Amino acid sequence: MEEQTEKKQHNDREKQRIFDEEFMPHLGALYNFAYKLTYDEDDSKDLVQDTFMKSFRFIDSFQEGTNAKAWLFRILKNSFINEFRKKSKQPSKVDYQEVEGYYNSEGTEKPSVTTDLRVDTVKNMMGDEVTNALNSLDVDFKTVIFLCDLEGFTYEEMSKILDIPIGTVRSRIHRARNLLKERLAQYAASMGYK
Amino acid sequence: MGIKKTFNNLKYRAGMGNCSEYIDLIHDVVDNQSTPAQEEYLRRHLKLCLKCLDELNLEKELKKAIQLKLVNQEVPAGLAESIKNKIQKSSS
């Protein structure tokens, strides 16, 4: 919100119109994002309500015609980090800063995680395996997969939503997918695929 | 641009660079983030490299699996109403 320098003052009626026409249509997508982050219905509801309350409070900072969905996702992500993530009992599984540094460094070879995983295996996976593999990832990796693959945000939009450089978005997606492939490969191996 | 860099760039465009140089491009293509010219560089490389072709197909299939198999959560009944009520209360 801080980068929106030109603020337009709206009257109450305009605020309500913008809220109903530009923000509310994204309720479903926001709820899904919240659920993928918290895995709790009540927390997701709180997070989404909090996001909409903030969006209304800062509605003068929103420029009509710009990407409302990305703007709302950014508010939700910040609320999650600032308020909800602190409550999370689950420790971070991966030091992703370290991983990103590693993947950003020149000459890094891609790990050989795909040797025992075939395209057909992925095709034959039930939804549960994919969901479980995704759930096992650190929340920062889950977030980029969700934003990119399910919501279809561009790398640039994701960079703005997450407040990270595009290079970091890219490396985080690569790392997240490699981890997913590792988890699915383990599952495939346990089922006898080679 | 130095001669070595120019030469490497030409090799890359001709699809004859090292596989590691095409990893970013594979993800860019899967995520629709690449330009038509970049897609052409990758196509040239894929004609020469089955390993990268496999990698591209696997990334595409993984993305498809995520899109098809991850079920969207239904928005709880009453949430939209509850939000609208809170907004009305806060603005009145």
PDB file of C-alpha atoms in Angstrom:
ATOM      1  CA  MET A   1       0.000   0.000   0.000  1.00  0.00           C
ATOM      2  CA  GLU A   2       2.879   2.332   0.693  1.00  0.00           C
ATOM      3  CA  GLU A   3       3.876   2.580  -2.969  1.00  0.00           C
ATOM      4  CA  GLN A   4       0.481   3.956  -3.961  1.00  0.00           C
ATOM      5  CA  THR A   5       1.413   7.597  -3.703  1.00  0.00           C
ATOM      6  CA  GLU A   6      -1.530   9.188  -5.486  1.00  0.00           C
ATOM      7  CA  LYS A   7      -4.559   8.866  -3.276  1.00  0.00           C
ATOM      8  CA  LYS A   8      -8.003   9.721  -4.497  1.00  0.00           C
ATOM      9  CA  GLN A   9     -10.592  10.630  -1.897  1.00  0.00           C
ATOM     10  CA  HIS A  10     -13.818   8.697  -2.464  1.00  0.00           C
ATOM     11  CA  ASN A  11     -17.183   9.436  -0.938  1.00  0.00           C
ATOM     12  CA  ASP A  12     -19.052   6.681   0.925  1.00  0.00           C
ATOM     13  CA  ARG A  13     -21.095   5.696  -2.095  1.00  0.00           C
ATOM     14  CA  GLU A  14     -18.039   5.358  -4.326  1.00  0.00           C
ATOM     15  CA  LYS A  15     -16.239   3.366  -1.653  1.00  0.00           C
ATOM     16  CA  GLN A  16     -19.141   0.955  -1.431  1.00  0.00           C
ATOM     17  CA  ARG A  17     -19.283   0.612  -5.219  1.00  0.00           C
ATOM     18  CA  ILE A  18     -15.556  -0.105  -5.517  1.00  0.00           C
ATOM     19  CA  PHE A  19     -15.772  -2.560  -2.652  1.00  0.00           C
ATOM     20  CA  ASP A  20     -18.720  -4.440  -4.172  1.00  0.00           C
ATOM     21  CA  GLU A  21     -17.543  -4.376  -7.784  1.00  0.00           C
ATOM     22  CA  GLU A  22     -13.775  -4.679  -7.471  1.00  0.00           C
ATOM     23  CA  PHE A  23     -13.108  -6.459  -4.188  1.00  0.00           C
ATOM     24  CA  MET A  24     -15.982  -8.801  -3.368  1.00  0.00           C
ATOM     25  CA  PRO A  25     -15.705 -10.866  -6.591  1.00  0.00           C
ATOM     26  CA  HIS A  26     -12.348 -12.116  -5.274  1.00  0.00           C
ATOM     27  CA  LEU A  27     -13.816 -13.552  -2.075  1.00  0.00           C
ATOM     28  CA  GLY A  28     -13.537 -17.155  -3.282  1.00  0.00           C
ATOM     29  CA  ALA A  29      -9.921 -16.812  -4.412  1.00  0.00           C
ATOM     30  CA  LEU A  30      -8.967 -15.043  -1.177  1.00  0.00           C
ATOM     31  CA  TYR A  31     -10.659 -17.664   0.979  1.00  0.00           C
ATOM     32  CA  ASN A  32      -8.801 -20.393  -0.884  1.00  0.00           C
ATOM     33  CA  PHE A  33      -5.503 -18.591  -0.466  1.00  0.00           C
ATOM     34  CA  ALA A  34      -6.200 -18.159   3.247  1.00  0.00           C
ATOM     35  CA  TYR A  35      -7.117 -21.824   3.575  1.00  0.00           C
ATOM     36  CA  LYS A  36      -3.956 -22.957   1.780  1.00  0.00           C
ATOM     37  CA  LEU A  37      -1.952 -20.864   4.257  1.00  0.00           C
ATOM     38  CA  THR A  38      -3.729 -21.779   7.485  1.00  0.00           C
ATOM     39  CA  TYR A  39      -5.502 -25.107   6.836  1.00  0.00           C
ATOM     40  CA  ASP A  40      -8.129 -24.008   9.314  1.00  0.00           C
ATOM     41  CA  GLU A  41     -11.627 -22.847   8.433  1.00  0.00           C
ATOM     42  CA  ASP A  42     -11.977 -20.407  11.326  1.00  0.00           C
ATOM     43  CA  ASP A  43      -8.525 -18.909  10.801  1.00  0.00           C
ATOM     44  CA  SER A  44      -9.262 -18.580   7.078  1.00  0.00           C
ATOM     45  CA  LYS A  45     -12.534 -16.779   7.775  1.00  0.00           C
ATOM     46  CA  ASP A  46     -10.809 -14.415  10.225  1.00  0.00           C
ATOM     47  CA  LEU A  47      -7.989 -13.757   7.780  1.00  0.00           C
ATOM     48  CA  VAL A  48     -10.366 -13.024   4.892  1.00  0.00           C
ATOM     49  CA  GLN A  49     -12.578 -10.762   7.014  1.00  0.00           C
ATOM     50  CA  ASP A  50      -9.513  -8.929   8.257  1.00  0.00           C
ATOM     51  CA  THR A  51      -8.322  -8.512   4.652  1.00  0.00           C
ATOM     52  CA  PHE A  52     -11.631  -7.043   3.520  1.00  0.00           C
ATOM     53  CA  MET A  53     -11.802  -4.710   6.514  1.00  0.00           C
ATOM     54  CA  LYS A  54      -8.302  -3.439   5.727  1.00  0.00           C
ATOM     55  CA  SER A  55      -9.091  -3.121   2.027  1.00  0.00           C
ATOM     56  CA  PHE A  56     -12.054  -0.918   2.885  1.00  0.00           C
ATOM     57  CA  ARG A  57     -10.044   1.165   5.333  1.00  0.00           C
ATOM     58  CA  PHE A  58      -7.331   1.769   2.745  1.00  0.00           C
ATOM     59  CA  ILE A  59      -9.645   1.976  -0.253  1.00  0.00           C
ATOM     60  CA  ASP A  60      -8.380   5.473  -1.142  1.00  0.00           C
ATOM     61  CA  SER A  61      -4.954   3.915  -1.731  1.00  0.00           C
ATOM     62  CA  PHE A  62      -6.377   1.576  -4.336  1.00  0.00           C
ATOM     63  CA  GLN A  63      -6.257   2.870  -7.900  1.00  0.00           C
ATOM     64  CA  GLU A  64      -9.231   1.759  -9.936  1.00  0.00           C
ATOM     65  CA  GLY A  65      -8.299  -0.110 -13.077  1.00  0.00           C
ATOM     66  CA  THR A  66      -5.227  -1.666 -11.433  1.00  0.00           C
ATOM     67  CA  ASN A  67      -5.095  -5.283 -10.352  1.00  0.00           C
ATOM     68  CA  ALA A  68      -7.474  -5.492  -7.381  1.00  0.00           C
ATOM     69  CA  LYS A  69      -6.887  -9.203  -6.936  1.00  0.00           C
ATOM     70  CA  ALA A  70      -3.123  -8.804  -6.567  1.00  0.00           C
ATOM     71  CA  TRP A  71      -3.672  -5.862  -4.199  1.00  0.00           C
ATOM     72  CA  LEU A  72      -6.001  -7.925  -1.989  1.00  0.00           C
ATOM     73  CA  PHE A  73      -3.697 -10.945  -2.046  1.00  0.00           C
ATOM     74  CA  ARG A  74      -0.880  -8.713  -0.853  1.00  0.00           C
ATOM     75  CA  ILE A  75      -2.953  -7.451   2.076  1.00  0.00           C
ATOM     76  CA  LEU A  76      -3.914 -10.998   3.002  1.00  0.00           C
ATOM     77  CA  LYS A  77      -0.336 -12.244   2.774  1.00  0.00           C
ATOM     78  CA  ASN A  78       0.881  -9.388   5.007  1.00  0.00           C
ATOM     79  CA  SER A  79      -1.874 -10.041   7.546  1.00  0.00           C
ATOM     80  CA  PHE A  80      -0.961 -13.699   7.589  1.00  0.00           C
ATOM     81  CA  ILE A  81       2.719 -12.958   8.168  1.00  0.00           C
ATOM     82  CA  ASN A  82       2.159 -10.232  10.747  1.00  0.00           C
ATOM     83  CA  GLU A  83      -0.677 -11.705  12.738  1.00  0.00           C
ATOM     84  CA  PHE A  84      -1.449 -15.308  11.953  1.00  0.00           C
ATOM     85  CA  ARG A  85       1.939 -16.798  11.330  1.00  0.00           C
ATOM     86  CA  LYS A  86       3.109 -15.811  14.799  1.00  0.00           C
ATOM     87  CA  LYS A  87       0.402 -18.056  16.224  1.00  0.00           C
ATOM     88  CA  SER A  88       1.479 -21.000  14.098  1.00  0.00           C
ATOM     89  CA  LYS A  89       2.867 -23.841  16.164  1.00  0.00           C
ATOM     90  CA  GLN A  90       4.457 -25.463  13.162  1.00  0.00           C
ATOM     91  CA  PRO A  91       8.140 -24.568  12.880  1.00  0.00           C
ATOM     92  CA  SER A  92       9.554 -23.594   9.525  1.00  0.00           C
ATOM     93  CA  LYS A  93      10.780 -26.775   7.901  1.00  0.00           C
ATOM     94  CA  VAL A  94      13.321 -25.249   5.555  1.00  0.00           C
ATOM     95  CA  ASP A  95      15.596 -22.284   5.803  1.00  0.00           C
ATOM     96  CA  TYR A  96      14.503 -20.986   2.447  1.00  0.00           C
ATOM     97  CA  GLN A  97      16.776 -17.947   2.523  1.00  0.00           C
ATOM     98  CA  GLU A  98      19.693 -20.295   2.561  1.00  0.00           C
ATOM     99  CA  VAL A  99      18.157 -22.419  -0.165  1.00  0.00           C
ATOM    100  CA  GLU A 100      17.429 -19.383  -2.316  1.00  0.00           C
ATOM    101  CA  GLY A 101      21.011 -18.205  -1.895  1.00  0.00           C
ATOM    102  CA  TYR A 102      22.178 -21.595  -3.032  1.00  0.00           C
ATOM    103  CA  TYR A 103      19.883 -21.687  -6.045  1.00  0.00           C
ATOM    104  CA  ASN A 104      20.674 -18.136  -7.025  1.00  0.00           C
ATOM    105  CA  SER A 105      24.387 -18.780  -7.023  1.00  0.00           C
ATOM    106  CA  GLU A 106      25.968 -19.277 -10.394  1.00  0.00           C
ATOM    107  CA  GLY A 107      26.887 -22.705 -11.575  1.00  0.00           C
ATOM    108  CA  THR A 108      24.451 -24.499  -9.329  1.00  0.00           C
ATOM    109  CA  GLU A 109      23.585 -27.829 -10.791  1.00  0.00           C
ATOM    110  CA  LYS A 110      19.975 -28.876 -10.670  1.00  0.00           C
ATOM    111  CA  PRO A 111      19.520 -31.784  -8.256  1.00  0.00           C
ATOM    112  CA  SER A 112      18.729 -35.060  -9.934  1.00  0.00           C
ATOM    113  CA  VAL A 113      15.282 -35.534  -8.458  1.00  0.00           C
ATOM    114  CA  THR A 114      13.489 -36.616 -11.588  1.00  0.00           C
ATOM    115  CA  THR A 115      15.450 -39.733 -12.442  1.00  0.00           C
ATOM    116  CA  ASP A 116      12.967 -42.098 -10.790  1.00  0.00           C
ATOM    117  CA  LEU A 117       9.860 -40.080 -11.519  1.00  0.00           C
ATOM    118  CA  ARG A 118       8.137 -40.478 -14.835  1.00  0.00           C
ATOM    119  CA  VAL A 119       5.484 -38.289 -16.366  1.00  0.00           C
ATOM    120  CA  ASP A 120       3.012 -41.186 -16.254  1.00  0.00           C
ATOM    121  CA  THR A 121       3.546 -41.506 -12.527  1.00  0.00           C
ATOM    122  CA  VAL A 122       2.522 -37.913 -11.969  1.00  0.00           C
ATOM    123  CA  LYS A 123      -0.487 -38.435 -14.224  1.00  0.00           C
ATOM    124  CA  ASN A 124      -1.549 -41.458 -12.178  1.00  0.00           C
ATOM    125  CA  MET A 125      -1.197 -39.754  -8.827  1.00  0.00           C
ATOM    126  CA  MET A 126      -4.395 -39.398  -6.905  1.00  0.00           C
ATOM    127  CA  GLY A 127      -5.269 -35.922  -5.668  1.00  0.00           C
ATOM    128  CA  ASP A 128      -4.323 -36.949  -2.129  1.00  0.00           C
ATOM    129  CA  GLU A 129      -0.677 -37.536  -2.983  1.00  0.00           C
ATOM    130  CA  VAL A 130      -0.371 -34.171  -4.671  1.00  0.00           C
ATOM    131  CA  THR A 131      -2.170 -32.467  -1.787  1.00  0.00           C
ATOM    132  CA  ASN A 132      -0.067 -34.252   0.825  1.00  0.00           C
ATOM    133  CA  ALA A 133       3.148 -33.415  -1.009  1.00  0.00           C
ATOM    134  CA  LEU A 134       2.106 -29.781  -1.221  1.00  0.00           C
ATOM    135  CA  ASN A 135       1.058 -29.691   2.434  1.00  0.00           C
ATOM    136  CA  SER A 136       4.451 -30.990   3.468  1.00  0.00           C
ATOM    137  CA  LEU A 137       6.186 -27.943   1.989  1.00  0.00           C
ATOM    138  CA  ASP A 138       7.160 -24.882   3.942  1.00  0.00           C
ATOM    139  CA  VAL A 139       4.461 -22.212   3.744  1.00  0.00           C
ATOM    140  CA  ASP A 140       6.605 -19.935   1.553  1.00  0.00           C
ATOM    141  CA  PHE A 141       6.986 -22.659  -1.044  1.00  0.00           C
ATOM    142  CA  LYS A 142       3.298 -23.575  -0.870  1.00  0.00           C
ATOM    143  CA  THR A 143       2.419 -19.925  -1.391  1.00  0.00           C
ATOM    144  CA  VAL A 144       4.353 -19.527  -4.654  1.00  0.00           C
ATOM    145  CA  ILE A 145       2.890 -22.750  -6.059  1.00  0.00           C
ATOM    146  CA  PHE A 146      -0.607 -21.624  -5.156  1.00  0.00           C
ATOM    147  CA  LEU A 147      -0.172 -18.117  -6.572  1.00  0.00           C
ATOM    148  CA  CYS A 148       1.486 -19.315  -9.768  1.00  0.00           C
ATOM    149  CA  ASP A 149      -0.241 -22.593 -10.630  1.00  0.00           C
ATOM    150  CA  LEU A 150      -3.713 -22.120  -9.216  1.00  0.00           C
ATOM    151  CA  GLU A 151      -4.251 -18.377  -9.361  1.00  0.00           C
ATOM    152  CA  GLY A 152      -2.156 -17.779 -12.470  1.00  0.00           C
ATOM    153  CA  PHE A 153      -0.348 -14.659 -11.253  1.00  0.00           C
ATOM    154  CA  THR A 154       2.643 -13.556 -13.322  1.00  0.00           C
ATOM    155  CA  TYR A 155       6.113 -13.540 -11.745  1.00  0.00           C
ATOM    156  CA  GLU A 156       5.915  -9.753 -11.631  1.00  0.00           C
ATOM    157  CA  GLU A 157       2.579  -9.770  -9.796  1.00  0.00           C
ATOM    158  CA  MET A 158       3.904 -12.376  -7.386  1.00  0.00           C
ATOM    159  CA  SER A 159       6.956 -10.232  -6.760  1.00  0.00           C
ATOM    160  CA  LYS A 160       4.656  -7.379  -5.701  1.00  0.00           C
ATOM    161  CA  ILE A 161       2.346  -9.563  -3.618  1.00  0.00           C
ATOM    162  CA  LEU A 162       5.243 -11.176  -1.766  1.00  0.00           C
ATOM    163  CA  ASP A 163       7.584  -8.166  -1.643  1.00  0.00           C
ATOM    164  CA  ILE A 164      10.478 -10.107  -3.091  1.00  0.00           C
ATOM    165  CA  PRO A 165      12.525  -9.653  -6.293  1.00  0.00           C
ATOM    166  CA  ILE A 166      11.441 -11.529  -9.427  1.00  0.00           C
ATOM    167  CA  GLY A 167      14.650 -13.574  -9.304  1.00  0.00           C
ATOM    168  CA  THR A 168      13.656 -14.787  -5.859  1.00  0.00           C
ATOM    169  CA  VAL A 169      10.141 -15.610  -7.073  1.00  0.00           C
ATOM    170  CA  ARG A 170      11.666 -17.682  -9.843  1.00  0.00           C
ATOM    171  CA  SER A 171      14.117 -19.531  -7.629  1.00  0.00           C
ATOM    172  CA  ARG A 172      11.441 -20.145  -4.995  1.00  0.00           C
ATOM    173  CA  ILE A 173       9.145 -21.694  -7.627  1.00  0.00           C
ATOM    174  CA  HIS A 174      11.963 -23.903  -8.915  1.00  0.00           C
ATOM    175  CA  ARG A 175      12.834 -25.025  -5.413  1.00  0.00           C
ATOM    176  CA  ALA A 176       9.186 -25.648  -4.505  1.00  0.00           C
ATOM    177  CA  ARG A 177       8.637 -27.766  -7.620  1.00  0.00           C
ATOM    178  CA  ASN A 178      11.824 -29.724  -7.053  1.00  0.00           C
ATOM    179  CA  LEU A 179      10.743 -30.451  -3.481  1.00  0.00           C
ATOM    180  CA  LEU A 180       7.315 -31.518  -4.743  1.00  0.00           C
ATOM    181  CA  LYS A 181       8.924 -33.837  -7.264  1.00  0.00           C
ATOM    182  CA  GLU A 182      11.134 -35.304  -4.537  1.00  0.00           C
ATOM    183  CA  ARG A 183       8.105 -36.005  -2.341  1.00  0.00           C
ATOM    184  CA  LEU A 184       6.134 -37.494  -5.237  1.00  0.00           C
ATOM    185  CA  ALA A 185       9.138 -39.570  -6.278  1.00  0.00           C
ATOM    186  CA  GLN A 186       9.357 -40.978  -2.750  1.00  0.00           C
ATOM    187  CA  TYR A 187       5.700 -41.857  -2.956  1.00  0.00           C
ATOM    188  CA  ALA A 188       6.142 -43.386  -6.414  1.00  0.00           C
ATOM    189  CA  ALA A 189       9.060 -45.479  -5.156  1.00  0.00           C
ATOM    190  CA  SER A 190       7.007 -46.711  -2.211  1.00  0.00           C
ATOM    191  CA  MET A 191       4.336 -47.836  -4.675  1.00  0.00           C
ATOM    192  CA  GLY A 192       6.869 -49.765  -6.717  1.00  0.00           C
ATOM    193  CA  TYR A 193       7.335 -47.333  -9.598  1.00  0.00           C
ATOM    194  CA  LYS A 194      10.877 -46.940 -10.860  1.00  0.00           C
TER     195      LYS A 194
ATOM    196  CA  MET B   1      29.679  -7.477 -24.807  1.00  0.00           C
ATOM    197  CA  GLY B   2      32.882  -9.536 -24.945  1.00  0.00           C
ATOM    198  CA  ILE B   3      33.553 -12.062 -27.696  1.00  0.00           C
ATOM    199  CA  LYS B   4      33.091 -15.004 -25.334  1.00  0.00           C
ATOM    200  CA  LYS B   5      29.759 -13.674 -24.089  1.00  0.00           C
ATOM    201  CA  THR B   6      28.571 -12.984 -27.643  1.00  0.00           C
ATOM    202  CA  PHE B   7      29.555 -16.486 -28.670  1.00  0.00           C
ATOM    203  CA  ASN B   8      27.752 -18.034 -25.664  1.00  0.00           C
ATOM    204  CA  ASN B   9      24.694 -15.936 -26.424  1.00  0.00           C
ATOM    205  CA  LEU B  10      24.687 -17.172 -30.023  1.00  0.00           C
ATOM    206  CA  LYS B  11      25.045 -20.766 -28.836  1.00  0.00           C
ATOM    207  CA  TYR B  12      22.150 -20.233 -26.433  1.00  0.00           C
ATOM    208  CA  ARG B  13      19.927 -18.784 -29.155  1.00  0.00           C
ATOM    209  CA  ALA B  14      20.811 -21.634 -31.486  1.00  0.00           C
ATOM    210  CA  GLY B  15      19.739 -24.109 -28.804  1.00  0.00           C
ATOM    211  CA  MET B  16      23.301 -25.321 -28.314  1.00  0.00           C
ATOM    212  CA  GLY B  17      23.960 -23.927 -24.850  1.00  0.00           C
ATOM    213  CA  ASN B  18      24.415 -26.059 -21.722  1.00  0.00           C
ATOM    214  CA  CYS B  19      21.254 -27.658 -20.328  1.00  0.00           C
ATOM    215  CA  SER B  20      21.620 -25.649 -17.106  1.00  0.00           C
ATOM    216  CA  GLU B  21      21.116 -22.465 -19.151  1.00  0.00           C
ATOM    217  CA  TYR B  22      17.634 -23.611 -20.194  1.00  0.00           C
ATOM    218  CA  ILE B  23      16.250 -24.509 -16.750  1.00  0.00           C
ATOM    219  CA  ASP B  24      14.859 -21.019 -16.110  1.00  0.00           C
ATOM    220  CA  LEU B  25      13.413 -20.948 -19.611  1.00  0.00           C
ATOM    221  CA  ILE B  26      11.640 -24.285 -19.113  1.00  0.00           C
ATOM    222  CA  HIS B  27       9.854 -22.868 -16.064  1.00  0.00           C
ATOM    223  CA  ASP B  28       9.143 -19.606 -17.887  1.00  0.00           C
ATOM    224  CA  VAL B  29       7.533 -21.506 -20.764  1.00  0.00           C
ATOM    225  CA  VAL B  30       5.478 -23.689 -18.406  1.00  0.00           C
ATOM    226  CA  ASP B  31       4.283 -20.549 -16.599  1.00  0.00           C
ATOM    227  CA  ASN B  32       3.648 -18.514 -19.794  1.00  0.00           C
ATOM    228  CA  GLN B  33       6.317 -15.999 -18.837  1.00  0.00           C
ATOM    229  CA  SER B  34       8.481 -16.349 -21.939  1.00  0.00           C
ATOM    230  CA  THR B  35       8.608 -14.362 -25.172  1.00  0.00           C
ATOM    231  CA  PRO B  36       8.059 -16.089 -28.561  1.00  0.00           C
ATOM    232  CA  ALA B  37      11.778 -15.631 -29.307  1.00  0.00           C
ATOM    233  CA  GLN B  38      12.752 -17.357 -26.055  1.00  0.00           C
ATOM    234  CA  GLU B  39      10.350 -20.208 -26.804  1.00  0.00           C
ATOM    235  CA  GLU B  40      12.075 -20.627 -30.145  1.00  0.00           C
ATOM    236  CA  TYR B  41      15.499 -20.875 -28.423  1.00  0.00           C
ATOM    237  CA  LEU B  42      14.109 -23.592 -26.177  1.00  0.00           C
ATOM    238  CA  ARG B  43      12.480 -25.420 -29.101  1.00  0.00           C
ATOM    239  CA  ARG B  44      15.858 -25.500 -30.862  1.00  0.00           C
ATOM    240  CA  HIS B  45      17.500 -26.916 -27.759  1.00  0.00           C
ATOM    241  CA  LEU B  46      14.775 -29.538 -27.276  1.00  0.00           C
ATOM    242  CA  LYS B  47      15.417 -30.881 -30.748  1.00  0.00           C
ATOM    243  CA  LEU B  48      18.924 -31.699 -29.557  1.00  0.00           C
ATOM    244  CA  CYS B  49      18.251 -32.702 -25.956  1.00  0.00           C
ATOM    245  CA  LEU B  50      15.850 -35.400 -24.794  1.00  0.00           C
ATOM    246  CA  LYS B  51      16.744 -34.780 -21.143  1.00  0.00           C
ATOM    247  CA  CYS B  52      15.406 -31.232 -21.279  1.00  0.00           C
ATOM    248  CA  LEU B  53      12.369 -32.376 -23.279  1.00  0.00           C
ATOM    249  CA  ASP B  54      11.593 -34.846 -20.477  1.00  0.00           C
ATOM    250  CA  GLU B  55      12.071 -32.081 -17.942  1.00  0.00           C
ATOM    251  CA  LEU B  56       9.667 -29.783 -19.785  1.00  0.00           C
ATOM    252  CA  ASN B  57       7.021 -32.512 -20.060  1.00  0.00           C
ATOM    253  CA  LEU B  58       7.383 -33.375 -16.386  1.00  0.00           C
ATOM    254  CA  GLU B  59       7.048 -29.734 -15.303  1.00  0.00           C
ATOM    255  CA  LYS B  60       3.950 -29.332 -17.480  1.00  0.00           C
ATOM    256  CA  GLU B  61       2.411 -32.508 -16.068  1.00  0.00           C
ATOM    257  CA  LEU B  62       3.182 -31.470 -12.493  1.00  0.00           C
ATOM    258  CA  LYS B  63       1.531 -28.096 -13.019  1.00  0.00           C
ATOM    259  CA  LYS B  64      -1.485 -29.781 -14.597  1.00  0.00           C
ATOM    260  CA  ALA B  65      -1.720 -32.223 -11.669  1.00  0.00           C
ATOM    261  CA  ILE B  66      -1.671 -29.351  -9.184  1.00  0.00           C
ATOM    262  CA  GLN B  67      -4.374 -27.513 -11.119  1.00  0.00           C
ATOM    263  CA  LEU B  68      -6.609 -30.538 -11.592  1.00  0.00           C
ATOM    264  CA  LYS B  69      -6.181 -32.369  -8.340  1.00  0.00           C
ATOM    265  CA  LEU B  70      -6.132 -29.625  -5.753  1.00  0.00           C
ATOM    266  CA  VAL B  71      -9.718 -29.066  -4.797  1.00  0.00           C
ATOM    267  CA  ASN B  72     -10.881 -25.547  -4.201  1.00  0.00           C
ATOM    268  CA  GLN B  73     -12.394 -24.926  -0.792  1.00  0.00           C
ATOM    269  CA  GLU B  74     -15.973 -23.807  -0.840  1.00  0.00           C
ATOM    270  CA  VAL B  75     -16.497 -20.402   0.736  1.00  0.00           C
ATOM    271  CA  PRO B  76     -18.424 -20.903   4.006  1.00  0.00           C
ATOM    272  CA  ALA B  77     -22.043 -19.857   3.845  1.00  0.00           C
ATOM    273  CA  GLY B  78     -22.627 -16.477   5.390  1.00  0.00           C
ATOM    274  CA  LEU B  79     -19.042 -15.238   5.058  1.00  0.00           C
ATOM    275  CA  ALA B  80     -19.875 -12.698   2.340  1.00  0.00           C
ATOM    276  CA  GLU B  81     -22.837 -11.442   4.372  1.00  0.00           C
ATOM    277  CA  SER B  82     -20.767 -11.225   7.531  1.00  0.00           C
ATOM    278  CA  ILE B  83     -18.106  -9.163   5.734  1.00  0.00           C
ATOM    279  CA  LYS B  84     -20.692  -6.791   4.271  1.00  0.00           C
ATOM    280  CA  ASN B  85     -22.289  -6.314   7.719  1.00  0.00           C
ATOM    281  CA  LYS B  86     -18.932  -5.520   9.296  1.00  0.00           C
ATOM    282  CA  ILE B  87     -18.152  -3.017   6.547  1.00  0.00           C
ATOM    283  CA  GLN B  88     -21.509  -1.316   6.999  1.00  0.00           C
ATOM    284  CA  LYS B  89     -21.006  -1.112  10.761  1.00  0.00           C
ATOM    285  CA  SER B  90     -17.531   0.339  10.366  1.00  0.00           C
ATOM    286  CA  SER B  91     -18.663   2.991   7.881  1.00  0.00           C
ATOM    287  CA  SER B  92     -21.802   4.090   9.727  1.00  0.00           C
TER     288      SER B  92
END
